[in-house]
Each structure stands twice: as C-alpha cells, then as structure tokens.
DNA sequence: TCATTACATAGCCAATTGGGTATGAGACAT
DNA sequence: ATGTCTCATACCCAATTGGCTATGTAATGA
C-alpha cells in the first residue's frame, strides 16, 4: 500500500533501470555519459531512467559544473528488505523450517 | 540479467499482484474465490495475475476437485534477498576500499 | 566569440500491460 | 440430467511504458 514501496518495486522492475542501479552500486558515483557506455540505450533514455530511480529514492545526484554525478542510495533497499522480512515473518508463524531463507538474510 | 530474477521483480512490481502474494503469505493456501474477496479486481484478472506469479515461481497451485488452492513459495524470495545482499555487498566493498584509502592517506 | 560537451526535456510511436466481459470446461449437488 | 459453482482462456480496449529523435540550456574549451 505504501507509495514509496510501490515506487521502489516499480523502479526495479525494469532491467535497464536495475542495470543502472547495479552499476552505481558497483562503481560508485558516475556521470550520465559514464553510465551511457554499457547501458544499451540512448542518453535521453538513461536520463529518464535515472529520474525514475531518483523519484523512488534509489539514487541521488550531485551537480559539478556541466557534469551530474549519480550515486546509489542503498538505504532505499531497506524498503525491499523490510517487505521481504515481513513476508518471511508471516511464514515463520506458519512453518517451522525457514533456515535457507533466514540464513541468506543473515549474511 | 537472470531470467528468473527479471520475472520475480516484474511480477512483484504490480500492487495487485503484490497484494495477492502478501495474502497468500499471511493466510496460507487459498482458492481463487477466496482471494477474489479483497483483490479489487474481477476473477479472470485474479487468475491472470496468479498465472504470472506462478511463472515467476512465487506461488504454486494444487487442484482439489473444482477448487484450485494457491500458496506462496518461500524459496522464490531468495532471488530478491540474494540480489539485495549483493548490492549491499558492493557497498561494503566500497566502504572497505574507502577505509583502506583513508588509512593509506594517514601515513 | 564560437564550437563542443553534458545533460534534461519535449514530443512521438510501437509494444506491453492491466483491466474488463464473454465463454468454455470440469466438478458437484439436486 | 440439469443447474450451479470454480476456474481458466479468449478477446478487446485504454492507459502506461520504454524506446527513439530533436532540441534547448548551461558549462567548458579553443
């Protein structure tokens, strides 16, 4: 029901956007042209996707001269984690063996 | 890049589908009519969404007479957890790098 | 000053998506 | 045997989405 939750899930649903976010996680702050290289789409499309990721709180931007550096906001992933944890929680009430999932989440 | 990962993210992007999955997590195996109550959409639409969730491995179904019971498949959440963990991991790595860098600069 | 570079926005279009109604196929009850 | 109930599929439609090109604006460099 949460507005933010919906924005996060929706933003990460597109593979191009997920790819952009992944690259920002891997390599830190990057300019649009920097991201353009392996994005597989045109520059305006990259800008549009970044705008959507920003609206979902998944990235931040910083202007330096004519460059705009984008970076991942990993705190936003908490939305995903919280939801998954909640779903797993409902399960814990229902089943006894959650080991595999819980072990993964422990890491 | 993973086919399954893409299906999972895409399936959970829609609020109606997420709602269905949530209810299955909360209340265990349920029939289509059972889910129909609070879904806010017509029965065929519920069936269609369940089909998409099933294709993503997020739910399973079991036939009993004229009823079809759907249930959440917990293993599928591992896809989400793994991805999130990986993204968080890159963060950790970069943090370590930064730490390392700062230590070098201290000398 | 003028060209170039970095980026965002606007406008366009085809494909996908999420919803609907109509209908068919089994299972069950009367 | 017939009607009802559960569910899935087929088909249709409007809205959204994801891509493109063209263009504008600001910063930089020659």
Tab-separated table of C-alpha atoms (C1' of nucleotides) in Angstrom:
chain	number	residue	atom	x	y	z
A	1	UNK	CA	0.000	0.000	0.000
A	2	UNK	CA	2.925	2.314	0.679
A	3	UNK	CA	3.621	4.873	-2.017
A	4	UNK	CA	7.373	4.557	-1.602
A	5	UNK	CA	7.287	0.785	-1.626
A	6	UNK	CA	5.362	0.841	-4.854
A	7	UNK	CA	7.826	3.271	-6.438
A	8	UNK	CA	10.794	1.118	-5.410
A	9	UNK	CA	9.332	-2.131	-6.722
A	10	UNK	CA	8.212	-0.481	-9.905
A	11	UNK	CA	11.570	1.217	-10.467
A	12	UNK	CA	13.487	-2.025	-10.052
A	13	UNK	CA	11.153	-3.972	-12.315
A	14	UNK	CA	12.810	-2.707	-15.467
A	15	UNK	CA	16.073	-4.483	-16.336
A	16	UNK	CA	17.681	-1.372	-17.783
A	17	UNK	CA	16.984	0.537	-14.587
A	18	UNK	CA	18.137	-2.356	-12.448
A	19	UNK	CA	21.295	-2.437	-14.513
A	20	UNK	CA	21.924	1.251	-13.913
A	21	UNK	CA	21.387	0.859	-10.185
A	22	UNK	CA	23.690	-2.154	-10.091
A	23	UNK	CA	26.452	-0.244	-11.830
A	24	UNK	CA	26.084	2.637	-9.410
A	25	UNK	CA	26.369	0.162	-6.550
A	26	UNK	CA	29.481	-1.386	-8.050
A	27	UNK	CA	31.370	1.641	-9.165
A	28	UNK	CA	30.094	4.487	-7.056
A	29	UNK	CA	29.165	7.921	-8.329
A	30	UNK	CA	29.140	8.164	-12.096
A	31	UNK	CA	28.130	10.719	-14.698
A	32	UNK	CA	25.367	10.127	-17.214
A	33	UNK	CA	27.882	9.697	-20.023
A	34	UNK	CA	29.774	7.276	-17.835
A	35	UNK	CA	26.656	5.171	-17.409
A	36	UNK	CA	25.760	5.533	-21.064
A	37	UNK	CA	28.583	3.240	-22.153
A	38	UNK	CA	27.109	-0.136	-21.224
A	39	UNK	CA	23.501	0.906	-20.828
A	40	UNK	CA	22.478	-0.180	-24.295
A	41	UNK	CA	20.098	2.742	-24.708
A	42	UNK	CA	20.373	6.380	-25.745
A	43	UNK	CA	21.395	9.204	-23.437
A	44	UNK	CA	17.910	10.677	-23.027
A	45	UNK	CA	16.638	7.249	-22.045
A	46	UNK	CA	19.353	6.908	-19.431
A	47	UNK	CA	18.397	10.335	-18.053
A	48	UNK	CA	14.756	9.327	-17.939
A	49	UNK	CA	15.504	6.113	-16.075
A	50	UNK	CA	17.713	7.928	-13.607
A	51	UNK	CA	14.864	10.336	-12.958
A	52	UNK	CA	12.583	7.425	-12.114
A	53	UNK	CA	15.213	5.838	-9.857
A	54	UNK	CA	15.660	9.185	-8.142
A	55	UNK	CA	11.923	9.574	-7.608
A	56	UNK	CA	11.958	6.180	-5.905
A	57	UNK	CA	14.795	7.342	-3.680
A	58	UNK	CA	17.167	4.759	-5.109
A	59	UNK	CA	19.728	7.234	-6.392
A	60	UNK	CA	20.888	10.761	-5.632
A	61	UNK	CA	22.514	13.288	-7.908
A	62	UNK	CA	25.121	15.957	-7.462
A	63	UNK	CA	25.996	18.675	-9.942
A	64	UNK	CA	29.568	19.611	-10.670
A	65	UNK	CA	29.985	22.091	-13.457
A	66	UNK	CA	28.414	20.557	-16.522
A	67	UNK	CA	28.546	17.073	-15.021
A	68	UNK	CA	25.887	15.375	-12.990
A	69	UNK	CA	27.129	12.574	-10.792
A	70	UNK	CA	24.611	9.936	-9.859
A	71	UNK	CA	25.089	7.534	-6.990
A	72	UNK	CA	23.176	4.669	-5.358
A	73	UNK	CA	21.224	5.333	-2.193
A	74	UNK	CA	21.458	1.961	-0.540
A	75	UNK	CA	19.203	2.985	2.321
A	76	UNK	CA	16.377	2.728	-0.161
A	77	UNK	CA	16.972	-1.005	-0.267
A	78	UNK	CA	15.592	-1.139	3.263
A	79	UNK	CA	12.146	-0.909	1.728
A	80	UNK	CA	12.818	-4.165	-0.097
A	81	UNK	CA	14.363	-5.825	2.916
A	82	UNK	CA	11.518	-4.795	5.201
A	83	UNK	CA	8.891	-6.140	2.861
A	84	UNK	CA	10.734	-9.419	2.348
A	85	UNK	CA	11.283	-9.770	6.071
A	86	UNK	CA	7.606	-9.198	6.694
A	87	UNK	CA	6.642	-11.841	4.167
A	88	UNK	CA	9.150	-14.238	5.685
A	89	UNK	CA	7.728	-13.389	9.080
A	90	UNK	CA	4.259	-14.443	8.101
A	91	UNK	CA	5.834	-17.612	7.120
A	92	UNK	CA	7.677	-18.131	10.276
A	93	UNK	CA	4.313	-18.143	12.024
A	94	UNK	CA	3.118	-20.720	9.580
A	95	UNK	CA	6.060	-23.057	9.116
A	96	UNK	CA	8.969	-24.198	11.163
A	97	UNK	CA	11.779	-24.544	8.687
A	98	UNK	CA	12.885	-21.275	7.212
A	99	UNK	CA	16.550	-21.997	7.529
A	100	UNK	CA	17.609	-21.461	3.987
A	101	UNK	CA	15.945	-18.101	3.601
A	102	UNK	CA	16.899	-16.858	7.023
A	103	UNK	CA	20.485	-17.914	6.526
A	104	UNK	CA	20.645	-15.925	3.354
A	105	UNK	CA	19.185	-12.916	5.087
A	106	UNK	CA	21.694	-13.230	7.877
A	107	UNK	CA	24.596	-12.572	5.586
B	1	UNK	CA	20.487	-10.484	-16.366
B	2	UNK	CA	18.891	-13.626	-14.939
B	3	UNK	CA	15.617	-14.643	-16.492
B	4	UNK	CA	14.137	-15.702	-13.156
B	5	UNK	CA	15.280	-12.565	-11.396
B	6	UNK	CA	13.618	-10.475	-14.038
B	7	UNK	CA	10.374	-12.430	-13.733
B	8	UNK	CA	10.357	-12.038	-9.947
B	9	UNK	CA	10.979	-8.303	-9.985
B	10	UNK	CA	8.470	-7.780	-12.732
B	11	UNK	CA	5.833	-9.895	-11.002
B	12	UNK	CA	6.164	-8.001	-7.743
B	13	UNK	CA	6.069	-4.602	-9.421
B	14	UNK	CA	2.292	-4.642	-9.720
B	15	UNK	CA	0.464	-3.728	-6.491
B	16	UNK	CA	-2.432	-6.079	-7.178
B	17	UNK	CA	-0.044	-8.983	-7.614
B	18	UNK	CA	1.965	-7.980	-4.589
B	19	UNK	CA	-1.284	-7.860	-2.666
B	20	UNK	CA	-2.194	-11.367	-3.748
B	21	UNK	CA	1.216	-12.672	-2.778
B	22	UNK	CA	1.017	-10.941	0.588
B	23	UNK	CA	-2.328	-12.503	1.335
B	24	UNK	CA	-1.014	-15.920	0.427
B	25	UNK	CA	1.891	-15.350	2.808
B	26	UNK	CA	-0.455	-14.287	5.579
B	27	UNK	CA	-3.178	-16.823	5.282
B	28	UNK	CA	-1.638	-19.804	3.541
B	29	UNK	CA	-3.210	-21.749	0.721
B	30	UNK	CA	-6.344	-20.106	-0.635
B	31	UNK	CA	-8.689	-20.642	-3.558
B	32	UNK	CA	-9.189	-18.117	-6.312
B	33	UNK	CA	-12.610	-17.172	-4.987
B	34	UNK	CA	-11.074	-16.813	-1.559
B	35	UNK	CA	-8.558	-14.336	-2.938
B	36	UNK	CA	-11.174	-12.590	-5.022
B	37	UNK	CA	-12.814	-11.016	-1.982
B	38	UNK	CA	-10.321	-8.235	-1.258
B	39	UNK	CA	-8.497	-8.224	-4.561
B	40	UNK	CA	-10.488	-5.342	-6.006
B	41	UNK	CA	-10.489	-6.841	-9.486
B	42	UNK	CA	-12.543	-9.427	-11.354
B	43	UNK	CA	-11.995	-13.184	-11.118
B	44	UNK	CA	-10.357	-13.543	-14.528
B	45	UNK	CA	-7.925	-10.808	-13.616
B	46	UNK	CA	-7.057	-12.594	-10.375
B	47	UNK	CA	-6.432	-15.791	-12.336
B	48	UNK	CA	-4.245	-13.929	-14.787
B	49	UNK	CA	-2.162	-12.393	-12.018
B	50	UNK	CA	-1.787	-15.747	-10.300
B	51	UNK	CA	-0.541	-17.176	-13.563
B	52	UNK	CA	2.157	-14.500	-13.730
B	53	UNK	CA	3.128	-15.090	-10.093
B	54	UNK	CA	3.324	-18.800	-10.793
B	55	UNK	CA	5.508	-18.254	-13.858
B	56	UNK	CA	7.881	-16.298	-11.626
B	57	UNK	CA	7.930	-19.179	-9.166
B	58	UNK	CA	6.342	-17.079	-6.451
B	59	UNK	CA	3.291	-19.269	-5.977
B	60	UNK	CA	2.306	-22.878	-6.517
B	61	UNK	CA	-1.108	-24.342	-7.157
B	62	UNK	CA	-2.822	-27.547	-6.180
B	63	UNK	CA	-6.075	-28.858	-7.616
B	64	UNK	CA	-8.740	-30.371	-5.410
B	65	UNK	CA	-11.932	-31.171	-7.186
B	66	UNK	CA	-13.204	-27.986	-8.676
B	67	UNK	CA	-11.052	-25.865	-6.400
B	68	UNK	CA	-7.548	-24.646	-7.060
B	69	UNK	CA	-5.561	-23.757	-3.997
B	70	UNK	CA	-2.751	-21.271	-4.458
B	71	UNK	CA	0.061	-20.822	-1.987
B	72	UNK	CA	3.225	-18.727	-1.608
B	73	UNK	CA	6.566	-20.326	-2.488
B	74	UNK	CA	9.091	-19.016	0.004
B	75	UNK	CA	12.140	-20.106	-1.981
B	76	UNK	CA	11.314	-17.530	-4.623
B	77	UNK	CA	12.022	-14.709	-2.169
B	78	UNK	CA	15.621	-15.875	-2.110
B	79	UNK	CA	16.035	-14.272	-5.520
B	80	UNK	CA	15.158	-10.905	-4.002
B	81	UNK	CA	17.297	-11.457	-0.937
B	82	UNK	CA	20.307	-12.545	-2.958
B	83	UNK	CA	20.133	-9.540	-5.227
B	84	UNK	CA	19.700	-7.115	-2.339
B	85	UNK	CA	22.531	-8.753	-0.455
B	86	UNK	CA	24.760	-8.455	-3.486
B	87	UNK	CA	24.004	-4.757	-3.862
B	88	UNK	CA	24.629	-4.204	-0.177
B	89	UNK	CA	27.827	-6.186	-0.569
B	90	UNK	CA	29.185	-3.822	-3.168
B	91	UNK	CA	28.506	-1.103	-0.690
B	92	UNK	CA	30.509	-2.940	1.917
B	93	UNK	CA	33.335	-3.434	-0.554
B	94	UNK	CA	33.416	0.230	-1.410
B	95	UNK	CA	33.345	1.076	2.252
B	96	UNK	CA	36.330	-1.163	2.763
B	97	UNK	CA	38.054	0.500	-0.157
B	98	UNK	CA	37.396	3.899	1.319
B	99	UNK	CA	38.644	2.726	4.652
B	100	UNK	CA	41.754	1.398	3.016
B	101	UNK	CA	42.277	4.619	1.132
B	102	UNK	CA	41.893	6.729	4.225
B	103	UNK	CA	44.381	4.570	6.080
B	104	UNK	CA	46.902	4.987	3.285
B	105	UNK	CA	46.395	8.721	3.316
B	106	UNK	CA	47.007	8.767	7.040
B	107	UNK	CA	50.509	7.503	6.692
C	1	DT	C1'	33.204	34.620	-29.528
C	2	DC	C1'	32.019	30.245	-31.210
C	3	DA	C1'	32.131	25.278	-31.086
C	4	DT	C1'	31.677	21.421	-28.207
C	5	DT	C1'	30.303	18.732	-24.469
C	6	DA	C1'	26.925	17.125	-20.801
C	7	DC	C1'	22.591	16.687	-19.660
C	8	DA	C1'	17.481	17.328	-19.489
C	9	DT	C1'	13.091	17.940	-21.624
C	10	DA	C1'	9.600	17.558	-25.245
C	11	DG	C1'	7.203	15.111	-28.427
C	12	DC	C1'	6.385	10.865	-30.891
C	13	DC	C1'	5.338	5.952	-31.516
C	14	DA	C1'	5.034	0.867	-31.009
C	15	DA	C1'	4.681	-2.599	-27.621
C	16	DT	C1'	3.218	-4.040	-23.312
C	17	DT	C1'	0.125	-4.140	-19.574
C	18	DG	C1'	-3.832	-4.247	-16.614
C	19	DG	C1'	-8.365	-4.083	-16.678
C	20	DG	C1'	-12.943	-5.580	-18.460
C	21	DT	C1'	-16.783	-9.062	-20.474
C	22	DA	C1'	-17.962	-13.413	-22.626
C	23	DT	C1'	-17.491	-18.062	-22.603
C	24	DG	C1'	-15.916	-22.844	-22.012
C	25	DA	C1'	-14.652	-26.880	-19.220
C	26	DG	C1'	-14.875	-29.638	-15.100
C	27	DA	C1'	-16.841	-30.859	-10.602
C	28	DC	C1'	-20.708	-31.187	-7.723
C	29	DA	C1'	-25.483	-31.056	-5.874
C	30	DT	C1'	-30.261	-31.757	-6.579
D	1	DA	C1'	-29.960	-34.586	-16.362
D	2	DT	C1'	-29.649	-30.085	-15.284
D	3	DG	C1'	-28.238	-26.167	-12.989
D	4	DT	C1'	-24.607	-24.104	-10.220
D	5	DC	C1'	-20.128	-23.282	-8.816
D	6	DT	C1'	-14.928	-22.740	-9.641
D	7	DC	C1'	-11.631	-21.534	-12.508
D	8	DA	C1'	-9.146	-20.617	-16.898
D	9	DT	C1'	-8.894	-18.860	-21.517
D	10	DA	C1'	-10.013	-15.751	-25.385
D	11	DC	C1'	-10.694	-11.424	-26.920
D	12	DC	C1'	-10.965	-6.424	-26.588
D	13	DC	C1'	-9.658	-1.821	-25.068
D	14	DA	C1'	-7.480	2.214	-22.834
D	15	DA	C1'	-3.534	3.550	-20.350
D	16	DT	C1'	1.152	3.094	-19.470
D	17	DT	C1'	5.771	2.267	-20.715
D	18	DG	C1'	10.159	2.244	-22.882
D	19	DG	C1'	12.427	3.430	-26.663
D	20	DC	C1'	13.673	6.984	-30.221
D	21	DT	C1'	14.967	11.805	-32.342
D	22	DA	C1'	15.114	16.670	-31.970
D	23	DT	C1'	16.154	20.413	-29.336
D	24	DG	C1'	17.241	23.573	-25.517
D	25	DT	C1'	20.465	25.119	-21.881
D	26	DA	C1'	24.381	25.550	-19.266
D	27	DA	C1'	29.374	24.814	-18.780
D	28	DT	C1'	33.789	24.465	-20.863
D	29	DG	C1'	37.498	24.942	-24.236
D	30	DA	C1'	39.693	26.850	-28.318
